[in-house]
Structures are given as structure tokens and as C-alpha cells.
Coordinates of C-alpha atoms in Angstrom, one line a residue:
Chain A
M1007 CA -180.0 -118.4 120.1
T1008 CA -181.8 -115.8 118.1
T1009 CA -184.0 -114.7 121.2
S1010 CA -180.8 -113.9 123.0
V1011 CA -179.8 -111.5 120.3
Y1012 CA -183.2 -109.7 120.7
D1013 CA -183.0 -109.8 124.4
F1014 CA -179.6 -108.1 124.1
L1015 CA -181.2 -105.4 121.8
Y1016 CA -184.0 -104.9 124.6
L1017 CA -181.1 -104.1 127.0
I1018 CA -179.9 -101.4 124.8
S1019 CA -183.3 -99.9 124.7
I1020 CA -183.4 -100.2 128.5
I1021 CA -180.0 -98.2 128.7
L1022 CA -181.5 -95.6 126.4
F1023 CA -184.4 -95.2 128.8
I1024 CA -182.0 -94.7 131.7
I1025 CA -179.8 -92.3 129.9
G1026 CA -182.7 -90.4 128.6
L1027 CA -184.4 -90.0 132.0
K1028 CA -181.0 -89.0 133.5
R1029 CA -180.5 -86.3 130.9
L1030 CA -184.2 -85.0 131.3
S1031 CA -183.4 -84.0 134.9
S1032 CA -181.0 -81.3 133.9
P1033 CA -181.9 -78.1 131.8
D1034 CA -179.0 -78.2 129.5
T1035 CA -179.4 -81.9 128.4
A1036 CA -183.2 -82.3 128.7
R1037 CA -184.1 -82.0 125.1
N1038 CA -181.5 -84.4 124.1
G1039 CA -182.6 -86.8 126.9
N1040 CA -186.0 -86.9 125.6
L1041 CA -184.9 -87.7 122.2
V1042 CA -182.7 -90.5 123.5
A1043 CA -185.7 -91.9 125.5
A1044 CA -187.9 -91.6 122.5
G1045 CA -185.1 -93.7 120.5
G1046 CA -185.1 -96.3 123.2
M1047 CA -188.8 -96.6 122.9
G1048 CA -188.7 -96.8 119.1
L1049 CA -186.1 -99.6 119.3
A1050 CA -188.1 -101.5 121.9
I1051 CA -191.3 -101.3 119.8
I1052 CA -189.4 -102.7 116.6
I1053 CA -187.8 -105.5 118.7
S1054 CA -191.3 -106.5 120.0
L1055 CA -192.6 -106.6 116.4
V1056 CA -189.9 -109.2 115.3
Y1057 CA -189.2 -111.0 118.5
P1058 CA -189.8 -114.7 118.1
L1059 CA -192.7 -115.7 120.2
G1060 CA -193.0 -119.4 119.3
V1061 CA -196.8 -119.2 118.6
E1062 CA -197.0 -116.1 116.3
Q1063 CA -199.7 -115.5 114.1
N1064 CA -198.4 -111.9 113.9
N1065 CA -201.7 -110.1 112.6
Y1066 CA -199.4 -107.3 111.6
G1067 CA -202.3 -105.5 109.9
W1068 CA -204.0 -104.9 113.3
V1069 CA -200.7 -103.8 115.0
A1070 CA -199.8 -101.4 112.2
G1071 CA -203.4 -99.9 112.1
G1072 CA -203.2 -99.4 116.0
I1073 CA -199.8 -97.7 115.7
V1074 CA -200.7 -95.5 112.8
L1075 CA -204.1 -94.3 114.3
G1076 CA -202.4 -93.7 117.7
S1077 CA -199.5 -91.8 116.2
V1078 CA -201.6 -89.5 114.0
V1079 CA -203.8 -88.7 117.0
G1080 CA -201.0 -88.2 119.4
I1081 CA -199.0 -85.9 117.1
T1082 CA -202.0 -83.9 116.1
A1083 CA -202.9 -83.4 119.8
A1084 CA -199.4 -82.6 120.8
K1085 CA -199.0 -79.9 118.0
K1086 CA -202.4 -78.4 118.7
V1087 CA -202.4 -78.2 122.5
Q1088 CA -201.8 -74.7 124.0
M1089 CA -198.9 -74.4 126.4
T1090 CA -201.2 -73.4 129.1
A1091 CA -203.2 -76.7 128.7
M1092 CA -200.0 -78.9 129.1
P1093 CA -201.0 -80.3 132.4
E1094 CA -204.2 -81.5 131.0
M1095 CA -202.7 -83.0 128.1
V1096 CA -200.1 -85.0 130.1
S1097 CA -202.9 -86.3 132.3
L1098 CA -204.9 -87.4 129.4
F1099 CA -201.9 -89.1 127.7
N1100 CA -201.3 -90.9 131.0
G1101 CA -204.8 -92.1 131.2
L1102 CA -204.5 -93.7 127.9
G1103 CA -201.3 -95.5 128.8
G1104 CA -203.3 -96.7 131.9
A1105 CA -206.2 -97.8 129.7
C1106 CA -203.6 -100.0 127.6
A1107 CA -202.3 -101.6 130.7
L1108 CA -206.0 -102.4 131.7
L1109 CA -206.8 -103.8 128.1
V1110 CA -203.7 -105.9 128.2
S1111 CA -204.2 -107.5 131.6
L1112 CA -208.0 -108.0 130.7
V1113 CA -207.1 -110.0 127.7
E1114 CA -204.4 -111.8 129.6
F1115 CA -206.8 -113.0 132.0
Y1116 CA -209.3 -114.0 129.3
N1117 CA -206.5 -116.0 127.6
Y1118 CA -205.7 -117.9 130.9
P1119 CA -205.8 -121.6 130.2
E1120 CA -209.0 -123.5 131.5
G1121 CA -208.8 -125.7 134.5
V1122 CA -205.5 -124.4 135.9
S1123 CA -205.5 -123.2 139.6
L1124 CA -205.8 -119.5 139.8
L1125 CA -204.0 -119.2 142.9
N1126 CA -200.6 -118.2 141.6
G1127 CA -198.3 -115.1 141.1
Q1128 CA -199.3 -114.8 137.3
I1129 CA -202.9 -114.3 138.1
F1130 CA -202.3 -112.0 141.0
T1131 CA -200.1 -109.7 138.8
T1132 CA -202.7 -109.7 136.0
L1133 CA -205.4 -108.7 138.4
F1134 CA -203.2 -106.1 140.1
A1135 CA -202.3 -104.8 136.8
L1136 CA -206.0 -104.5 136.0
F1137 CA -206.7 -102.7 139.1
I1138 CA -203.8 -100.2 138.7
G1139 CA -204.5 -99.5 134.9
S1140 CA -208.2 -98.9 135.7
I1141 CA -207.4 -96.3 138.5
S1142 CA -204.8 -94.7 136.3
F1143 CA -207.4 -94.5 133.3
T1144 CA -210.4 -93.1 135.0
G1145 CA -208.4 -91.1 137.6
S1146 CA -206.5 -89.2 134.9
L1147 CA -209.6 -88.6 133.0
V1148 CA -211.1 -87.0 136.0
A1149 CA -208.0 -84.9 136.6
Y1150 CA -208.1 -83.9 133.1
G1151 CA -211.7 -82.7 133.4
K1152 CA -211.1 -80.8 136.4
L1153 CA -208.1 -78.9 134.9
Q1154 CA -210.0 -78.4 131.7
G1155 CA -212.9 -77.0 133.7
F1156 CA -215.7 -79.1 132.6
L1157 CA -215.7 -81.1 135.9
R1158 CA -216.3 -78.7 138.9
D1159 CA -214.3 -79.0 142.1
S1160 CA -217.6 -78.9 143.8
L1161 CA -218.7 -82.3 142.2
T1162 CA -217.8 -84.7 145.0
V1163 CA -218.8 -88.1 146.2
P1164 CA -220.7 -88.1 149.5
Y1165 CA -218.5 -89.3 152.3
P1166 CA -215.4 -89.7 149.9
R1167 CA -213.3 -91.4 152.7
I1168 CA -215.9 -94.1 153.5
V1169 CA -216.8 -94.7 149.9
N1170 CA -213.1 -95.1 149.0
A1171 CA -212.3 -97.3 151.9
L1172 CA -215.2 -99.6 151.0
L1173 CA -214.3 -99.8 147.2
L1174 CA -210.8 -100.7 148.2
V1175 CA -211.9 -103.4 150.5
A1176 CA -214.1 -104.7 147.6
V1177 CA -211.3 -104.7 145.2
I1178 CA -209.1 -106.7 147.6
G1179 CA -212.0 -109.0 148.3
L1180 CA -212.5 -109.5 144.6
I1181 CA -209.0 -110.2 143.9
I1182 CA -208.9 -112.8 146.7
Y1183 CA -212.2 -114.4 145.5
I1184 CA -211.1 -114.6 141.9
M1185 CA -207.7 -116.2 143.0
I1186 CA -209.4 -119.0 145.1
M1187 CA -212.0 -119.8 142.4
P1188 CA -211.4 -123.2 140.7
T1189 CA -211.5 -121.8 137.2
A1190 CA -211.1 -118.3 135.4
D1191 CA -214.6 -116.6 135.1
F1192 CA -214.3 -113.7 132.8
N1193 CA -217.3 -111.9 134.2
W1194 CA -215.5 -111.7 137.6
A1195 CA -212.6 -109.9 136.0
L1196 CA -215.1 -107.6 134.4
I1197 CA -216.6 -106.8 137.8
L1198 CA -213.2 -106.1 139.1
M1199 CA -212.5 -103.8 136.4
A1200 CA -215.8 -102.0 136.9
V1201 CA -215.2 -101.5 140.6
S1202 CA -211.5 -100.4 140.0
L1203 CA -212.8 -97.9 137.3
I1204 CA -215.2 -96.3 139.8
Y1205 CA -212.6 -96.3 142.5
G1206 CA -210.3 -94.2 140.2
I1207 CA -213.2 -91.8 140.0
T1208 CA -213.9 -91.4 143.6
F1209 CA -210.1 -91.4 144.4
V1210 CA -209.6 -88.2 142.4
T1211 CA -213.0 -86.3 142.7
P1212 CA -212.6 -85.1 146.3
I1213 CA -209.0 -83.7 145.6
G1214 CA -209.0 -80.0 145.1
G1215 CA -207.8 -78.4 142.0
G1216 CA -204.7 -77.0 143.5
D1217 CA -203.4 -80.4 144.4
M1218 CA -204.0 -81.7 140.9
P1219 CA -200.5 -81.6 139.8
V1220 CA -199.5 -83.9 142.6
V1221 CA -202.3 -86.2 141.7
I1222 CA -201.2 -86.2 138.0
S1223 CA -197.7 -87.1 139.1
L1224 CA -199.1 -89.9 141.2
L1225 CA -201.3 -91.4 138.6
N1226 CA -198.3 -91.1 136.2
S1227 CA -196.4 -93.4 138.5
F1228 CA -199.3 -95.7 138.8
T1229 CA -199.3 -96.1 135.0
G1230 CA -195.6 -96.9 135.2
I1231 CA -196.4 -99.7 137.9
G1232 CA -199.0 -100.9 135.7
A1233 CA -196.6 -101.2 132.8
A1234 CA -194.1 -103.1 135.0
L1235 CA -196.7 -105.5 136.2
A1236 CA -197.5 -106.2 132.7
G1237 CA -193.8 -106.7 132.1
L1238 CA -193.9 -109.3 134.8
I1239 CA -196.7 -111.2 133.1
Y1240 CA -194.8 -111.3 129.8
N1241 CA -191.5 -111.8 131.4
N1242 CA -190.4 -108.8 129.4
Q1243 CA -187.5 -106.8 131.0
V1244 CA -188.0 -103.5 129.0
M1245 CA -191.5 -103.2 130.2
L1246 CA -190.6 -104.0 133.7
V1247 CA -187.5 -101.6 133.8
G1248 CA -189.3 -98.8 131.9
G1249 CA -192.3 -99.1 133.9
I1250 CA -190.5 -99.1 137.2
L1251 CA -188.3 -96.2 136.2
V1252 CA -191.5 -94.2 135.6
G1253 CA -193.0 -95.5 138.9
A1254 CA -189.9 -94.6 140.8
S1255 CA -189.5 -91.2 139.3
G1256 CA -193.1 -90.4 139.4
T1257 CA -193.1 -91.1 143.1
I1258 CA -190.1 -88.9 143.7
L1259 CA -191.6 -86.2 141.8
T1260 CA -194.8 -86.5 143.7
I1261 CA -192.9 -86.2 147.0
L1262 CA -190.8 -83.2 145.7
M1263 CA -194.2 -81.4 144.7
C1264 CA -195.7 -82.1 148.2
Q1265 CA -192.6 -80.7 149.7
A1266 CA -192.8 -77.5 147.7
M1267 CA -196.3 -76.9 149.2
N1268 CA -195.3 -78.3 152.6
R1269 CA -197.9 -80.8 152.6
S1270 CA -197.9 -84.5 153.1
L1271 CA -199.1 -86.9 150.4
F1272 CA -201.6 -88.3 152.7
N1273 CA -202.9 -84.8 153.2
V1274 CA -203.2 -84.2 149.6
I1275 CA -205.1 -87.5 149.0
I1276 CA -207.5 -86.7 151.7
G1277 CA -208.1 -83.5 150.1
G1278 CA -207.5 -80.9 152.8
F1279 CA -207.4 -78.0 150.5
S1280 CA -210.8 -78.3 148.8
S1281 CA -212.7 -79.1 152.0
S1282 CA -211.4 -76.0 153.7
G1283 CA -214.0 -73.6 155.3
G1284 CA -215.1 -70.1 154.3
P1285 CA -212.6 -67.3 153.5
A1286 CA -210.8 -65.7 156.4
G1287 CA -211.9 -62.3 157.4
E1288 CA -215.3 -62.6 155.5
G1289 CA -218.0 -60.2 156.7
R1290 CA -215.5 -57.5 157.8
E1291 CA -215.7 -54.3 155.9
Q1292 CA -212.6 -54.3 153.7
I1293 CA -211.4 -51.7 151.3
V1294 CA -209.5 -52.3 148.2
K1295 CA -207.7 -49.6 146.5
E1296 CA -207.5 -49.3 142.6
V1297 CA -204.9 -48.1 140.5
S1298 CA -205.2 -46.6 137.0
P1299 CA -203.0 -48.0 134.2
S1300 CA -201.5 -44.4 133.5
D1301 CA -200.4 -43.8 137.1
L1302 CA -199.0 -47.3 137.3
A1303 CA -197.2 -46.6 134.0
I1304 CA -195.5 -43.7 135.5
E1305 CA -194.6 -45.5 138.6
L1306 CA -193.1 -48.4 136.7
K1307 CA -191.1 -46.1 134.4
Y1308 CA -189.5 -44.3 137.3
S1309 CA -188.7 -47.3 139.5
S1310 CA -185.3 -48.8 139.5
K1311 CA -186.6 -52.3 140.3
V1312 CA -189.7 -54.1 139.2
M1313 CA -190.6 -57.8 139.9
V1314 CA -193.5 -59.9 138.3
V1315 CA -195.1 -62.7 140.1
P1316 CA -196.8 -64.8 137.3
G1317 CA -199.8 -67.0 138.1
Y1318 CA -202.4 -69.0 136.5
G1319 CA -204.3 -65.8 135.6
M1320 CA -201.4 -64.9 133.4
A1321 CA -201.4 -68.2 131.8
V1322 CA -205.2 -68.2 130.9
A1323 CA -205.0 -64.7 129.5
Q1324 CA -202.0 -65.8 127.5
A1325 CA -200.3 -62.7 128.7
Q1326 CA -196.8 -64.0 128.8
H1327 CA -195.8 -62.5 125.5
T1328 CA -197.3 -59.1 126.5
V1329 CA -195.5 -59.2 129.7
H1330 CA -192.2 -59.9 128.0
E1331 CA -192.8 -56.9 125.7
L1332 CA -193.5 -54.6 128.7
E1333 CA -190.3 -56.1 130.2
S1334 CA -188.3 -54.9 127.1
M1335 CA -189.9 -51.5 127.1
L1336 CA -189.0 -50.8 130.8
E1337 CA -185.5 -52.2 130.5
E1338 CA -184.8 -49.7 127.8
E1339 CA -185.9 -47.1 130.4
G1340 CA -183.2 -48.8 132.6
V1341 CA -185.7 -50.5 135.0
D1342 CA -184.3 -53.9 136.5
F1343 CA -187.0 -56.2 135.6
K1344 CA -187.3 -59.7 136.9
Y1345 CA -189.6 -62.7 137.5
A1346 CA -190.3 -64.3 140.9
I1347 CA -191.4 -67.9 140.3
H1348 CA -193.1 -69.8 143.0
P1349 CA -192.5 -73.6 142.8
V1350 CA -196.2 -74.4 142.5
A1351 CA -197.4 -71.2 140.5
G1352 CA -199.7 -72.2 137.8
R1353 CA -201.3 -75.6 137.5
M1354 CA -198.0 -77.6 137.6
P1355 CA -194.5 -77.1 138.9
G1356 CA -192.3 -75.5 136.4
H1357 CA -195.5 -74.4 134.4
M1358 CA -194.6 -70.8 134.6
N1359 CA -191.0 -71.3 133.6
V1360 CA -192.3 -73.2 130.5
L1361 CA -194.8 -70.3 129.6
L1362 CA -192.1 -67.6 130.2
A1363 CA -189.6 -69.5 128.2
E1364 CA -192.2 -69.7 125.3
A1365 CA -192.2 -65.9 125.4
D1366 CA -188.4 -65.6 125.1
V1367 CA -187.8 -64.4 128.6
P1368 CA -184.1 -65.0 129.4
Y1369 CA -183.4 -67.6 131.8
P1370 CA -181.4 -65.5 134.3
K1371 CA -184.4 -63.3 134.9
L1372 CA -186.4 -66.1 136.5
L1373 CA -185.8 -66.1 140.2
E1374 CA -186.7 -69.2 142.4
L1375 CA -188.6 -68.7 145.6
E1376 CA -185.7 -68.0 148.1
E1377 CA -183.8 -65.8 145.8
A1378 CA -186.8 -63.8 144.9
N1379 CA -187.7 -63.3 148.6
K1380 CA -184.2 -61.8 149.2
E1381 CA -184.6 -59.4 146.2
L1382 CA -188.2 -58.4 147.0
T1383 CA -187.1 -56.2 149.9
T1384 CA -185.2 -53.9 147.4
T1385 CA -188.0 -54.1 144.8
D1386 CA -189.9 -50.8 144.1
V1387 CA -193.1 -52.4 142.4
V1388 CA -194.3 -55.9 142.4
L1389 CA -196.8 -56.9 139.6
V1390 CA -198.7 -59.9 140.9
I1391 CA -200.3 -61.1 137.6
G1392 CA -203.2 -63.6 138.2
A1393 CA -201.4 -65.3 141.3
N1394 CA -203.4 -65.8 144.4
D1395 CA -202.4 -68.4 146.9
V1396 CA -198.7 -68.2 146.3
V1397 CA -198.6 -64.6 147.7
N1398 CA -201.0 -65.2 150.5
P1399 CA -199.5 -63.9 153.9
A1400 CA -202.1 -66.2 155.6
A1401 CA -199.6 -69.1 155.0
K1402 CA -197.2 -67.3 157.3
D1403 CA -199.6 -65.5 159.8
D1404 CA -202.8 -67.5 160.2
P1405 CA -202.3 -71.0 161.7
S1406 CA -206.1 -71.8 161.1
S1407 CA -205.6 -71.2 157.1
P1408 CA -205.5 -74.4 155.0
I1409 CA -202.3 -73.2 153.4
H1410 CA -200.6 -72.4 156.6
G1411 CA -196.9 -73.4 156.5
M1412 CA -196.7 -73.4 152.6
P1413 CA -193.7 -71.2 151.6
I1414 CA -194.8 -68.1 149.8
L1415 CA -193.4 -65.1 147.9
E1416 CA -193.3 -62.2 150.4
V1417 CA -194.4 -59.5 148.1
E1418 CA -195.5 -57.2 150.9
K1419 CA -191.8 -56.6 151.6
A1420 CA -191.6 -54.6 148.4
K1421 CA -192.4 -50.9 148.4
S1422 CA -195.5 -51.2 146.4
V1423 CA -197.7 -54.2 145.5
I1424 CA -200.0 -54.2 142.3
V1425 CA -202.3 -57.0 141.8
L1426 CA -203.8 -57.8 138.4
K1427 CA -206.8 -59.6 138.7
R1428 CA -210.1 -60.1 137.0
S1429 CA -212.3 -59.7 140.2
M1430 CA -212.1 -60.2 143.8
S1431 CA -212.7 -63.9 143.5
T1432 CA -210.6 -66.3 145.6
G1433 CA -207.9 -68.5 144.1
Y1434 CA -207.6 -72.1 143.7
A1435 CA -207.3 -72.9 147.4
G1436 CA -210.6 -70.9 147.8
I1437 CA -209.3 -68.6 150.5
Q1438 CA -209.5 -64.8 150.5
N1439 CA -206.2 -63.0 150.5
Q1440 CA -205.6 -60.4 153.1
L1441 CA -202.8 -59.2 150.8
F1442 CA -205.4 -57.4 148.6
F1443 CA -206.5 -55.3 151.4
G1444 CA -203.0 -54.4 152.5
E1445 CA -201.5 -50.9 153.1
K1446 CA -199.3 -51.1 150.1
T1447 CA -201.5 -52.9 147.7
R1448 CA -203.5 -51.6 144.8
M1449 CA -205.5 -53.5 142.3
L1450 CA -205.7 -53.3 138.6
F1451 CA -208.8 -55.2 137.6
G1452 CA -209.4 -56.7 134.2
D1453 CA -208.0 -59.5 131.9
A1454 CA -204.3 -59.6 132.4
K1455 CA -203.4 -59.3 128.7
A1456 CA -205.7 -56.4 128.2
S1457 CA -204.4 -54.6 131.3
I1458 CA -200.8 -55.1 130.3
N1459 CA -201.4 -54.0 126.8
K1460 CA -203.0 -50.9 128.2
L1461 CA -199.9 -50.5 130.5
K1462 CA -197.7 -50.7 127.7
E1463 CA -199.4 -48.0 125.7
E1464 CA -199.3 -45.8 128.9
V1465 CA -195.5 -46.4 129.4
D1466 CA -194.9 -45.6 125.7
Q1467 CA -196.8 -42.2 126.2
A1468 CA -195.5 -41.4 129.6
Chain B
M523 CA -198.0 -120.3 150.3
D524 CA -196.8 -122.8 148.0
A525 CA -198.1 -120.7 145.2
L526 CA -196.1 -117.7 146.4
I527 CA -192.8 -119.6 146.8
T528 CA -193.2 -121.1 143.3
F529 CA -193.8 -117.6 142.0
I530 CA -190.7 -116.2 143.7
S531 CA -188.4 -118.9 142.6
E532 CA -189.8 -118.8 138.8
N533 CA -189.4 -115.1 138.8
L534 CA -186.3 -114.5 140.8
L535 CA -184.3 -112.8 138.2
M536 CA -187.3 -110.5 137.3
I537 CA -187.6 -109.7 141.0
Y538 CA -183.9 -108.8 141.2
I539 CA -184.3 -106.4 138.1
L540 CA -187.4 -104.9 139.8
V541 CA -185.4 -104.1 143.0
F542 CA -182.6 -102.6 141.2
A543 CA -184.8 -100.6 138.8
I544 CA -186.5 -99.0 141.9
F545 CA -183.3 -97.8 143.2
L546 CA -182.0 -96.7 139.8
G547 CA -185.1 -94.7 139.1
T548 CA -184.9 -92.9 142.5
E549 CA -181.1 -92.2 142.0
V550 CA -181.6 -90.9 138.4
I551 CA -184.4 -88.3 139.4
S552 CA -183.4 -87.4 143.0
K553 CA -182.0 -83.9 142.3
V554 CA -184.2 -82.3 139.6
P555 CA -184.7 -78.6 139.6
T556 CA -188.3 -77.4 139.8
V557 CA -188.1 -75.7 136.3
L558 CA -188.0 -79.2 134.8
H559 CA -190.7 -80.9 136.8
T560 CA -193.4 -80.5 134.1
P561 CA -191.2 -81.7 131.1
L562 CA -189.8 -84.5 133.2
M563 CA -193.3 -85.6 134.2
S564 CA -194.3 -85.5 130.6
G565 CA -191.2 -87.3 129.5
A566 CA -191.6 -90.1 132.2
N567 CA -195.2 -90.4 131.1
A568 CA -194.3 -91.1 127.5
I569 CA -191.9 -93.9 128.8
S570 CA -194.8 -95.5 130.7
G571 CA -196.3 -96.0 127.2
V572 CA -193.9 -99.0 127.0
V573 CA -196.9 -101.0 127.8
I574 CA -197.6 -100.9 124.2
I575 CA -195.0 -103.8 123.9
G576 CA -197.5 -105.9 125.9
A577 CA -200.3 -105.1 123.5
I578 CA -198.2 -105.9 120.6
I579 CA -197.2 -109.3 122.0
L580 CA -200.8 -110.1 122.7
I581 CA -201.9 -109.3 119.3
R582 CA -199.0 -111.3 117.7
Q583 CA -200.1 -114.3 119.7
A584 CA -203.8 -113.9 119.1
D585 CA -205.8 -116.2 116.7
P586 CA -206.5 -114.1 113.5
T587 CA -210.2 -115.1 114.0
N588 CA -210.4 -114.0 117.5
Y589 CA -212.0 -110.6 117.0
F590 CA -212.5 -110.1 120.8
I591 CA -208.6 -110.1 121.4
L592 CA -207.8 -108.4 118.2
I593 CA -210.1 -105.4 118.8
L594 CA -209.0 -105.0 122.4
G595 CA -205.4 -105.3 121.5
F596 CA -205.8 -102.9 118.6
L597 CA -207.4 -100.4 121.0
G598 CA -204.6 -100.9 123.6
I599 CA -202.0 -100.3 120.8
A600 CA -203.6 -97.2 119.5
L601 CA -204.1 -95.7 123.0
A602 CA -200.7 -96.4 124.1
S603 CA -199.2 -95.0 120.8
I604 CA -201.0 -91.8 121.6
N605 CA -199.4 -91.7 124.9
V606 CA -196.0 -92.5 123.6
V607 CA -196.0 -90.4 120.3
G608 CA -197.9 -87.6 121.8
G609 CA -195.9 -87.7 125.2
Y610 CA -192.5 -87.3 123.4
A611 CA -193.7 -84.6 121.0
V612 CA -195.4 -82.6 123.7
T613 CA -192.2 -82.8 125.9
D614 CA -190.0 -81.8 122.8
R615 CA -192.2 -78.9 122.3
M616 CA -191.9 -77.7 125.9
L617 CA -188.1 -78.3 126.0
D618 CA -187.7 -76.6 122.6
M619 CA -188.4 -73.4 124.4
F620 CA -185.6 -73.7 126.9
K621 CA -183.3 -74.4 124.0
N622 CA -184.1 -71.5 121.9
K623 CA -183.2 -69.0 124.5
K624 CA -179.8 -70.6 125.1
K625 CA -178.9 -69.9 121.5
K626 CA -180.0 -66.3 121.6
K627 CA -178.2 -65.5 124.8

């Protein structure tokens, strides 16, 4: 009788999850959606604390301790993290969720009654959750490390495809072996966990940094599936539905991102980007032209339309506020100032939008790829601030280029192209950009923030 | 084979829910603008922290002297709480920026 009341309340939290997720997918309702989903989570947690289990010892002290500790750490991390480091943070959080799925399934296996056959769906679900949780945990940590910069892209496993295939075979073999064993031997579960943890590492290491957002999204959906499997173990609908919602939406997001880069998911996982060969056109004598901030300032002031292409370089230099200030100054001079946002600019789709929103850049000034390409033909000056691959014409002209086929911002259509960059180093895809040597292109070397500050001064004086 | 059939018949309702949830999740997200990919990923990530319920159930059923389970469960709850609380907080921070601008405009 009472359990049905609790089950009904669980249903309400499922509804809140669905409404929340739905609202998260439109800009006007997104914030509200996030709060609705959080409310659903709060409700679900409260119900799980009082739900009659039949054999409860409760141990509320342990539960409260864990929740308090986790909440304090979570809030502190969320408040302190820089907006530029958002993708890393999401990946790290995701890994922790995966770790929880891993721990739950491990204990569940440990608790399994002695002497009962292991060949059943319950054990399979538990072992599968253990596997998925482990990959999600170590995979997310590797993704975090790569984005944070303390794990180099060059750090790879030898023969990653063979190693990964072998590990996967080992995992399947272990799951089958454990299931046909007469009794549960905890050590075998630990071995399965160890192999799965290693697989998580070798699965993500070969993948290039440019593809990291896709991987994070994929791992996110893995954690969702892990949570759903744990829900199957406990016959808990909230965990099942919540987990599957994340699993399904994560998969869709992953596919959308792959489409934005014109690459297949398979291609991403195999790691085509990072293994790509040397830069095109290397060895040829190429001349780059530089521009001085004062010349550029005058040019900007007297042009009628300026477009900014922001990239990761702007993000790391934290230059979005300075760019916005430059925007206001030039607008006062009657310059039409807009931003061209490539879907995969930065380290995550929508990353640039978030950063520019942080700097109070008005929404209508942000143009999406197609719109921007149309307007670029009538643009006088394009400022490419720390973006590389998203403006690389090789994506259109050079079929041998690893990024061939990826839609790009066609900045060379504009009358003049200025590239703000720290050095001539290549972008994330590791390929040299012919754009930098183009007729209309001039370079402004230096840290993006410092350069734009200088530019502001010059505009002021000009 | 028998094991599989028993599993299916015992969990038929859950399997129904599973299938419907997959369709629902796909439908709910299918047309999201690029602008929102990051916050959406982060928000969905926070929901995946729902696995915390598993850890709570686990601890509530554990023997108060079984420190192995208690400690692993405690860790699970703490890690999942970071995911849940941090995830929602970070998403809110990101979305806050979109909202502010609307007001000014």
C-alpha cells in the first residue's frame, strides 16, 4: 500500500526529468528546464531516502555524510570553474557519475547470494553496468586530462585498434566466464573491473583533442546507460528512465556533433584526426604578412562591416570581454559588428556562444555558419581570433586533408582577413592553414587579449 | 536460454519502460540548436547522477557492521552527489548568461 504511494511520487520525478530535458532544448526555457530537472532529482533522492525496502538498516549517517561531502565539493567546483574550462568540468563530473555506477554494481555483485546460479539476467546486468561504469569513469578522466592539458595528445597506446579489440574480447570473455561459474567469485569481478578500467583509457587516448567534445558526449550517454542498468538491478523506474533519457539524448547529441564536423562516429572513435600526417604545403617557402595594431585600428574604424570569428585562442586568452568592448567602440563609430560562430568552434559545440554570452554580447549579433557565410561576402574586415581549423580552406579544396568535407567559415570571401594568433603553430587538427598565406590575409601576432587591448587604444586615438 | 526467458518474463514491464524511454529521449532532444549543446550536455550529465539512488538503496540495506559496503556506498554517494549538484550548478551558471542578456535587450 505505502510503496505504491512512493512509486507514484517516483513517477512525478520522472515527469519532471522529461519536462526539464524538453525545456533545456530551447534557449528561452533552458534555465527553467534545468531547475525543473534539478527539482525532479531532489524529489527522487528524498523518496529513495524514505522508501520502505523491507530490510532497512538505513545507516543514514553514512548517506548524509556522502551527500554533504559531495554537494560541498560539487558546488565549490561549479562556482570556481572558469567558463573556458566548462568542457573539462562536464567531463570530470560525468566520470564521477560513472564511478558511482561502477561502485554500485561492484557491491551488488559482492552481495549476490551464495550458491545461486550466476547464469541470469540480474548478473548480466550487474556485470554490464560494471563494465560501462568503468569505461565512463576512466574515459572521462582521460578526456578531462587531455582538455586540461596535462595529458598530451601524443600520448598514445601502441596499436590502439588491436589493443582495444583484444581488451573488448577479454571483457566479453570475462563476462561469459563469470556467468557460467557455479558461484560468485568476487575476485573475478575485480579482474573484470580492472580490464574495463584499462579499456576506458585505451578507448579515449587515441582520439584527438578536436574530437574530444564528441567523446565526452558519448561517455555521457554511457553513464546514462550505466545508471539505467543499475535501475534494472534495483527494479527502480526513476533510475531506468532517467538513465535512458540521458543515454538517448547523449547519443543524439553525439550524432549531431559528428554531423556538424561532417564525420562519422566510427571515424571519430578510430581517431582519424590525430593520426593525420604532416602539414600540407610544408617545405615550400611561404610568406606571411603582418599588420600593425595602428594600421588595423584605422582600417577597422573606417570599414562599414566587421566580423569576428572567435576560436579557442580567444577563450584561453579570456579575451571575450575585451572583444565586446572593441565591438562597442566600433559600433559608436557606426561600424556593423558581428560574430560568426562555427558549430564546433572552441572545445565544445556552443562553447563560443556561452563565452560571448558571458561577455554580454547581444544574441542577434551571433551568426550561425550559413548565415555568416552569406554575410562574409559583404564584410570589409574579418578578425579571426584564435581560430584555426574552422576557417581552413583545405576543408573545401584539398581532398587529401583530414578535415576535408567539414563545413567551414569562408572568411576569404571578405575584403580583408586579419588573423590574431600567438604563433604560426597549427590548430587542434594539427594541419597548417593555407589561409594564413593568402593574398588578403595579414597576421597580428600575440596574445589575443593583449592584441585587442592594443587595438582598442589605437581605435581610441585614431 | 531458459535464463534469458525467465529474465524477460520477470522484467517485461521494465523492458517496456526501457523501450519507451529510448523513444522519448530521442524525441525530446531531436531538434536542439547548436547554441545549447554544451548546457544540454551538462544538464543531461547531471541527470545521469540519478545513479545516486542505487548507492542510497545499497547503503540503506547494508549491515551496519559491513564496512566494506558502507565505505564503497559512501564513496558512490559522494561521487554521484558531486555529479548531480555540480552538474546542475554549472548548467545554471552557463544558462544564467543567456538569460541576463534577454533582460537587457
